[in-house]
Amino acid sequence: MPASVAEARAWARDLLTGQVSGDTLDVALLLLSEVFTNSVVHSDSGRVPGGTVTVYLGALDGLAHVEVIDDGSATTMPFLRAATPDGENGRGLALVDLLAAKWSVHHDEETGTAVWFQVCEETAI
C-alpha cells in the first residue's frame, strides 16, 4: 500500500495542475502525502486486508480542497499532537495545521474517518 501514496500524489497533481498556483499545488500535495500516510499507518485501512483510502479533490478560484477518507479505527482518531525533536511521528497534522487555510476531522460509522483541508495562495509558503 505505500505505493498508493505516490499514486495519490500523481493523480492529484494531474487534476490540480492549472487549477491552482504552483505554490498552492506543492503545499496541497505535501499535505495530501502526510494525511494519506497517516491513514495507511494509523487506521484500519492499512491494518485490515482490503482496507481502502479514498481521496476527493476540488479546486475553485485558486483554492484546493482535499479530503482523505479511510476506514477509521476502533481505538484512535486523528488529532494534532506535539512532536518531540527526535521523534519520528506527530508532524503530519502539525504541518496541516500550519499550512492549510482550514482543516478538520470527521468520523462517521458508515463512511469512516475523513480529514479535509483547504490550501490557497495566501496560505501557501
Short mmCIF file of N, CA and C in Angstrom, two decimals:
data_model
loop_
_atom_site.label_atom_id
_atom_site.label_comp_id
_atom_site.label_asym_id
_atom_site.label_seq_id
_atom_site.Cartn_x
_atom_site.Cartn_y
_atom_site.Cartn_z
N MET A 1 0.79 -1.22 0.00
CA MET A 1 0.00 0.00 0.00
C MET A 1 0.84 1.29 0.00
N PRO A 2 2.08 1.32 0.45
CA PRO A 2 2.83 2.57 0.42
C PRO A 2 2.92 3.19 -0.98
N ALA A 3 2.94 2.39 -2.02
CA ALA A 3 2.98 2.95 -3.37
C ALA A 3 1.73 3.77 -3.65
N SER A 4 0.65 3.50 -2.96
CA SER A 4 -0.59 4.25 -3.15
C SER A 4 -0.43 5.72 -2.83
N VAL A 5 0.46 6.07 -1.91
CA VAL A 5 0.70 7.48 -1.59
C VAL A 5 1.24 8.19 -2.83
N ALA A 6 2.21 7.58 -3.49
CA ALA A 6 2.77 8.16 -4.71
C ALA A 6 1.71 8.24 -5.81
N GLU A 7 0.87 7.23 -5.91
CA GLU A 7 -0.19 7.24 -6.91
C GLU A 7 -1.20 8.36 -6.63
N ALA A 8 -1.53 8.56 -5.36
CA ALA A 8 -2.47 9.62 -4.99
C ALA A 8 -1.87 10.99 -5.31
N ARG A 9 -0.59 11.17 -5.04
CA ARG A 9 0.07 12.44 -5.36
C ARG A 9 0.06 12.70 -6.86
N ALA A 10 0.40 11.68 -7.64
CA ALA A 10 0.44 11.85 -9.10
C ALA A 10 -0.95 12.18 -9.64
N TRP A 11 -1.95 11.49 -9.15
CA TRP A 11 -3.34 11.73 -9.57
C TRP A 11 -3.76 13.16 -9.22
N ALA A 12 -3.45 13.57 -7.99
CA ALA A 12 -3.82 14.93 -7.55
C ALA A 12 -3.06 15.98 -8.36
N ARG A 13 -1.79 15.73 -8.62
CA ARG A 13 -1.00 16.68 -9.42
C ARG A 13 -1.64 16.86 -10.80
N ASP A 14 -2.02 15.77 -11.43
CA ASP A 14 -2.64 15.84 -12.75
C ASP A 14 -3.94 16.64 -12.71
N LEU A 15 -4.76 16.42 -11.70
CA LEU A 15 -6.06 17.08 -11.63
C LEU A 15 -5.97 18.56 -11.23
N LEU A 16 -5.01 18.89 -10.37
CA LEU A 16 -4.94 20.25 -9.85
C LEU A 16 -4.03 21.18 -10.65
N THR A 17 -3.15 20.61 -11.47
CA THR A 17 -2.26 21.45 -12.29
C THR A 17 -3.09 22.34 -13.21
N GLY A 18 -2.81 23.61 -13.16
CA GLY A 18 -3.56 24.58 -13.95
C GLY A 18 -4.80 25.11 -13.26
N GLN A 19 -5.21 24.44 -12.19
CA GLN A 19 -6.38 24.88 -11.43
C GLN A 19 -6.00 25.78 -10.26
N VAL A 20 -4.78 25.58 -9.73
CA VAL A 20 -4.27 26.37 -8.61
C VAL A 20 -2.82 26.75 -8.92
N SER A 21 -2.28 27.71 -8.20
CA SER A 21 -0.89 28.14 -8.44
C SER A 21 0.08 27.02 -8.09
N GLY A 22 1.30 27.15 -8.56
CA GLY A 22 2.33 26.16 -8.28
C GLY A 22 2.59 25.99 -6.79
N ASP A 23 2.65 27.10 -6.05
CA ASP A 23 2.88 27.02 -4.61
C ASP A 23 1.72 26.33 -3.89
N THR A 24 0.51 26.68 -4.29
CA THR A 24 -0.67 26.05 -3.69
C THR A 24 -0.67 24.56 -3.99
N LEU A 25 -0.34 24.20 -5.21
CA LEU A 25 -0.27 22.79 -5.60
C LEU A 25 0.78 22.06 -4.78
N ASP A 26 1.96 22.63 -4.64
CA ASP A 26 3.03 21.98 -3.88
C ASP A 26 2.61 21.72 -2.43
N VAL A 27 1.98 22.71 -1.81
CA VAL A 27 1.55 22.54 -0.41
C VAL A 27 0.43 21.51 -0.33
N ALA A 28 -0.51 21.56 -1.25
CA ALA A 28 -1.61 20.58 -1.25
C ALA A 28 -1.07 19.16 -1.39
N LEU A 29 -0.08 18.96 -2.25
CA LEU A 29 0.50 17.63 -2.44
C LEU A 29 1.27 17.17 -1.22
N LEU A 30 2.01 18.07 -0.59
CA LEU A 30 2.71 17.73 0.65
C LEU A 30 1.73 17.29 1.72
N LEU A 31 0.68 18.07 1.92
CA LEU A 31 -0.30 17.74 2.96
C LEU A 31 -1.08 16.48 2.61
N LEU A 32 -1.39 16.29 1.34
CA LEU A 32 -2.04 15.05 0.92
C LEU A 32 -1.17 13.86 1.29
N SER A 33 0.12 13.95 1.03
CA SER A 33 1.03 12.85 1.38
C SER A 33 1.01 12.56 2.87
N GLU A 34 1.03 13.59 3.67
CA GLU A 34 1.02 13.41 5.13
C GLU A 34 -0.26 12.75 5.61
N VAL A 35 -1.40 13.26 5.14
CA VAL A 35 -2.69 12.74 5.59
C VAL A 35 -2.92 11.32 5.06
N PHE A 36 -2.56 11.07 3.82
CA PHE A 36 -2.72 9.74 3.23
C PHE A 36 -1.85 8.73 3.98
N THR A 37 -0.62 9.11 4.27
CA THR A 37 0.28 8.22 5.02
C THR A 37 -0.29 7.93 6.40
N ASN A 38 -0.83 8.95 7.07
CA ASN A 38 -1.47 8.73 8.38
C ASN A 38 -2.59 7.71 8.27
N SER A 39 -3.36 7.78 7.20
CA SER A 39 -4.46 6.83 7.01
C SER A 39 -3.95 5.41 6.88
N VAL A 40 -2.88 5.25 6.12
CA VAL A 40 -2.32 3.92 5.90
C VAL A 40 -1.70 3.36 7.18
N VAL A 41 -1.02 4.21 7.93
CA VAL A 41 -0.29 3.76 9.12
C VAL A 41 -1.18 3.61 10.35
N HIS A 42 -2.12 4.55 10.53
CA HIS A 42 -2.85 4.61 11.80
C HIS A 42 -4.31 4.17 11.76
N SER A 43 -4.84 3.80 10.60
CA SER A 43 -6.24 3.40 10.55
C SER A 43 -6.35 1.94 10.11
N ASP A 44 -7.57 1.45 10.15
CA ASP A 44 -7.82 0.08 9.69
C ASP A 44 -7.56 -0.07 8.19
N SER A 45 -7.49 1.03 7.47
CA SER A 45 -7.21 0.96 6.03
C SER A 45 -5.89 0.28 5.75
N GLY A 46 -4.91 0.48 6.61
CA GLY A 46 -3.61 -0.15 6.43
C GLY A 46 -3.40 -1.39 7.25
N ARG A 47 -4.28 -1.64 8.21
CA ARG A 47 -4.10 -2.78 9.11
C ARG A 47 -4.99 -3.97 8.79
N VAL A 48 -6.04 -3.75 8.03
CA VAL A 48 -7.01 -4.80 7.75
C VAL A 48 -6.96 -5.12 6.26
N PRO A 49 -6.90 -6.39 5.89
CA PRO A 49 -6.91 -6.73 4.46
C PRO A 49 -8.11 -6.11 3.76
N GLY A 50 -7.88 -5.55 2.60
CA GLY A 50 -8.95 -4.93 1.83
C GLY A 50 -9.26 -3.52 2.25
N GLY A 51 -8.44 -2.94 3.14
CA GLY A 51 -8.67 -1.57 3.58
C GLY A 51 -8.56 -0.59 2.43
N THR A 52 -9.28 0.51 2.54
CA THR A 52 -9.28 1.50 1.47
C THR A 52 -9.01 2.90 2.01
N VAL A 53 -8.44 3.71 1.16
CA VAL A 53 -8.29 5.14 1.40
C VAL A 53 -8.83 5.83 0.16
N THR A 54 -9.73 6.77 0.34
CA THR A 54 -10.35 7.48 -0.77
C THR A 54 -9.96 8.95 -0.69
N VAL A 55 -9.62 9.53 -1.83
CA VAL A 55 -9.23 10.94 -1.89
C VAL A 55 -10.22 11.68 -2.78
N TYR A 56 -10.72 12.80 -2.28
CA TYR A 56 -11.57 13.69 -3.06
C TYR A 56 -10.83 15.01 -3.22
N LEU A 57 -10.90 15.59 -4.41
CA LEU A 57 -10.24 16.85 -4.69
C LEU A 57 -11.22 17.83 -5.28
N GLY A 58 -10.98 19.10 -5.00
CA GLY A 58 -11.74 20.15 -5.64
C GLY A 58 -10.88 21.39 -5.76
N ALA A 59 -11.16 22.22 -6.74
CA ALA A 59 -10.44 23.47 -6.92
C ALA A 59 -11.42 24.53 -7.40
N LEU A 60 -11.33 25.71 -6.80
CA LEU A 60 -12.20 26.81 -7.19
C LEU A 60 -11.50 28.12 -6.84
N ASP A 61 -11.39 28.99 -7.80
CA ASP A 61 -10.79 30.31 -7.58
C ASP A 61 -9.44 30.23 -6.89
N GLY A 62 -8.60 29.29 -7.29
CA GLY A 62 -7.26 29.18 -6.75
C GLY A 62 -7.14 28.45 -5.43
N LEU A 63 -8.26 27.95 -4.91
CA LEU A 63 -8.26 27.22 -3.65
C LEU A 63 -8.34 25.72 -3.95
N ALA A 64 -7.50 24.95 -3.28
CA ALA A 64 -7.54 23.49 -3.41
C ALA A 64 -8.19 22.91 -2.17
N HIS A 65 -9.17 22.05 -2.36
CA HIS A 65 -9.83 21.34 -1.26
C HIS A 65 -9.49 19.87 -1.42
N VAL A 66 -8.94 19.28 -0.35
CA VAL A 66 -8.53 17.88 -0.37
C VAL A 66 -9.19 17.17 0.81
N GLU A 67 -9.76 16.02 0.55
CA GLU A 67 -10.37 15.21 1.61
C GLU A 67 -9.88 13.77 1.46
N VAL A 68 -9.40 13.22 2.58
CA VAL A 68 -8.90 11.85 2.61
C VAL A 68 -9.77 11.08 3.59
N ILE A 69 -10.42 10.02 3.09
CA ILE A 69 -11.32 9.22 3.92
C ILE A 69 -10.74 7.82 4.04
N ASP A 70 -10.61 7.36 5.27
CA ASP A 70 -10.10 6.00 5.49
C ASP A 70 -11.14 5.18 6.25
N ASP A 71 -10.80 3.94 6.55
CA ASP A 71 -11.74 3.03 7.20
C ASP A 71 -11.89 3.29 8.69
N GLY A 72 -11.16 4.25 9.22
CA GLY A 72 -11.27 4.58 10.63
C GLY A 72 -10.55 3.56 11.50
N SER A 73 -10.71 3.72 12.79
CA SER A 73 -10.06 2.84 13.75
C SER A 73 -10.94 2.77 14.99
N ALA A 74 -11.00 1.60 15.57
CA ALA A 74 -11.79 1.44 16.79
C ALA A 74 -11.10 2.07 17.99
N THR A 75 -9.80 2.36 17.87
CA THR A 75 -9.05 2.82 19.04
C THR A 75 -8.53 4.25 18.94
N THR A 76 -8.44 4.84 17.75
CA THR A 76 -7.86 6.17 17.64
C THR A 76 -8.60 7.04 16.63
N MET A 77 -8.45 8.34 16.82
CA MET A 77 -8.92 9.35 15.87
C MET A 77 -7.73 10.25 15.57
N PRO A 78 -7.64 10.79 14.37
CA PRO A 78 -6.56 11.73 14.09
C PRO A 78 -6.68 12.96 15.01
N PHE A 79 -5.55 13.40 15.54
CA PHE A 79 -5.55 14.60 16.37
C PHE A 79 -4.20 15.28 16.26
N LEU A 80 -4.21 16.58 16.53
CA LEU A 80 -2.99 17.37 16.49
C LEU A 80 -2.21 17.09 17.76
N ARG A 81 -0.96 16.65 17.60
CA ARG A 81 -0.14 16.35 18.77
C ARG A 81 1.19 17.08 18.65
N ALA A 82 1.83 17.27 19.78
CA ALA A 82 3.15 17.89 19.79
C ALA A 82 4.20 16.84 19.47
N ALA A 83 5.03 17.13 18.50
CA ALA A 83 6.11 16.23 18.13
C ALA A 83 7.33 16.52 18.99
N THR A 84 8.04 15.48 19.35
CA THR A 84 9.29 15.67 20.06
C THR A 84 10.40 15.90 19.04
N PRO A 85 11.46 16.61 19.41
CA PRO A 85 12.52 16.91 18.44
C PRO A 85 13.13 15.68 17.79
N ASP A 86 13.26 14.58 18.53
CA ASP A 86 13.87 13.38 17.95
C ASP A 86 12.85 12.30 17.61
N GLY A 87 11.57 12.61 17.74
CA GLY A 87 10.52 11.65 17.44
C GLY A 87 10.31 11.49 15.95
N GLU A 88 9.83 10.31 15.57
CA GLU A 88 9.56 10.03 14.16
C GLU A 88 8.12 10.33 13.77
N ASN A 89 7.24 10.59 14.73
CA ASN A 89 5.82 10.79 14.45
C ASN A 89 5.34 12.13 15.01
N GLY A 90 4.13 12.49 14.62
CA GLY A 90 3.49 13.66 15.21
C GLY A 90 3.60 14.93 14.41
N ARG A 91 4.12 14.87 13.20
CA ARG A 91 4.29 16.10 12.43
C ARG A 91 3.27 16.27 11.31
N GLY A 92 2.57 15.22 10.92
CA GLY A 92 1.64 15.29 9.79
C GLY A 92 0.55 16.33 9.97
N LEU A 93 -0.23 16.19 11.03
CA LEU A 93 -1.31 17.16 11.24
C LEU A 93 -0.77 18.50 11.70
N ALA A 94 0.42 18.53 12.28
CA ALA A 94 1.04 19.81 12.62
C ALA A 94 1.33 20.61 11.35
N LEU A 95 1.80 19.91 10.31
CA LEU A 95 2.01 20.58 9.01
C LEU A 95 0.68 21.05 8.42
N VAL A 96 -0.34 20.21 8.52
CA VAL A 96 -1.66 20.61 8.02
C VAL A 96 -2.14 21.86 8.77
N ASP A 97 -1.99 21.86 10.08
CA ASP A 97 -2.43 23.00 10.89
C ASP A 97 -1.66 24.27 10.52
N LEU A 98 -0.39 24.13 10.22
CA LEU A 98 0.46 25.27 9.90
C LEU A 98 0.20 25.82 8.50
N LEU A 99 -0.01 24.93 7.52
CA LEU A 99 -0.03 25.35 6.13
C LEU A 99 -1.42 25.46 5.50
N ALA A 100 -2.42 24.84 6.08
CA ALA A 100 -3.76 24.90 5.49
C ALA A 100 -4.52 26.13 5.95
N ALA A 101 -5.36 26.65 5.07
CA ALA A 101 -6.22 27.78 5.45
C ALA A 101 -7.28 27.31 6.44
N LYS A 102 -7.80 26.09 6.22
CA LYS A 102 -8.79 25.46 7.09
C LYS A 102 -8.56 23.97 7.04
N TRP A 103 -8.94 23.28 8.11
CA TRP A 103 -8.89 21.82 8.11
C TRP A 103 -9.75 21.30 9.25
N SER A 104 -10.13 20.04 9.15
CA SER A 104 -10.90 19.43 10.22
C SER A 104 -10.89 17.91 10.04
N VAL A 105 -11.41 17.24 11.06
CA VAL A 105 -11.53 15.78 11.09
C VAL A 105 -12.97 15.44 11.40
N HIS A 106 -13.48 14.41 10.74
CA HIS A 106 -14.85 13.96 10.99
C HIS A 106 -14.88 12.44 10.94
N HIS A 107 -15.62 11.83 11.85
CA HIS A 107 -15.77 10.37 11.82
C HIS A 107 -17.25 10.01 11.74
N ASP A 108 -17.53 9.05 10.88
CA ASP A 108 -18.88 8.54 10.70
C ASP A 108 -18.76 7.02 10.60
N GLU A 109 -19.60 6.30 11.31
CA GLU A 109 -19.52 4.83 11.32
C GLU A 109 -19.66 4.22 9.93
N GLU A 110 -20.45 4.85 9.07
CA GLU A 110 -20.67 4.30 7.73
C GLU A 110 -19.53 4.61 6.77
N THR A 111 -19.04 5.84 6.80
CA THR A 111 -18.04 6.24 5.80
C THR A 111 -16.61 6.16 6.32
N GLY A 112 -16.40 6.16 7.61
CA GLY A 112 -15.05 6.10 8.16
C GLY A 112 -14.61 7.45 8.69
N THR A 113 -13.31 7.70 8.64
CA THR A 113 -12.74 8.93 9.16
C THR A 113 -12.24 9.78 8.01
N ALA A 114 -12.65 11.04 8.02
CA ALA A 114 -12.24 11.97 6.97
C ALA A 114 -11.41 13.09 7.58
N VAL A 115 -10.29 13.37 6.95
CA VAL A 115 -9.50 14.56 7.25
C VAL A 115 -9.54 15.40 5.99
N TRP A 116 -9.98 16.65 6.11
CA TRP A 116 -10.02 17.53 4.95
C TRP A 116 -9.23 18.79 5.25
N PHE A 117 -8.73 19.40 4.19
CA PHE A 117 -8.04 20.68 4.35
C PHE A 117 -8.18 21.49 3.07
N GLN A 118 -7.97 22.79 3.22
CA GLN A 118 -8.00 23.70 2.09
C GLN A 118 -6.71 24.50 2.08
N VAL A 119 -6.16 24.68 0.88
CA VAL A 119 -4.94 25.45 0.70
C VAL A 119 -5.23 26.49 -0.38
N CYS A 120 -4.76 27.70 -0.14
CA CYS A 120 -4.90 28.76 -1.14
C CYS A 120 -3.60 29.54 -1.22
N GLU A 121 -3.52 30.44 -2.17
CA GLU A 121 -2.30 31.20 -2.39
C GLU A 121 -1.84 31.92 -1.12
N GLU A 122 -2.76 32.43 -0.34
CA GLU A 122 -2.42 33.18 0.87
C GLU A 122 -1.76 32.30 1.94
N THR A 123 -2.08 31.01 1.95
CA THR A 123 -1.52 30.13 2.97
C THR A 123 -0.33 29.34 2.47
N ALA A 124 -0.16 29.26 1.16
CA ALA A 124 0.98 28.52 0.60
C ALA A 124 2.25 29.33 0.81
N ILE A 125 3.27 28.66 1.25
CA ILE A 125 4.54 29.36 1.53
C ILE A 125 5.46 29.24 0.34
#
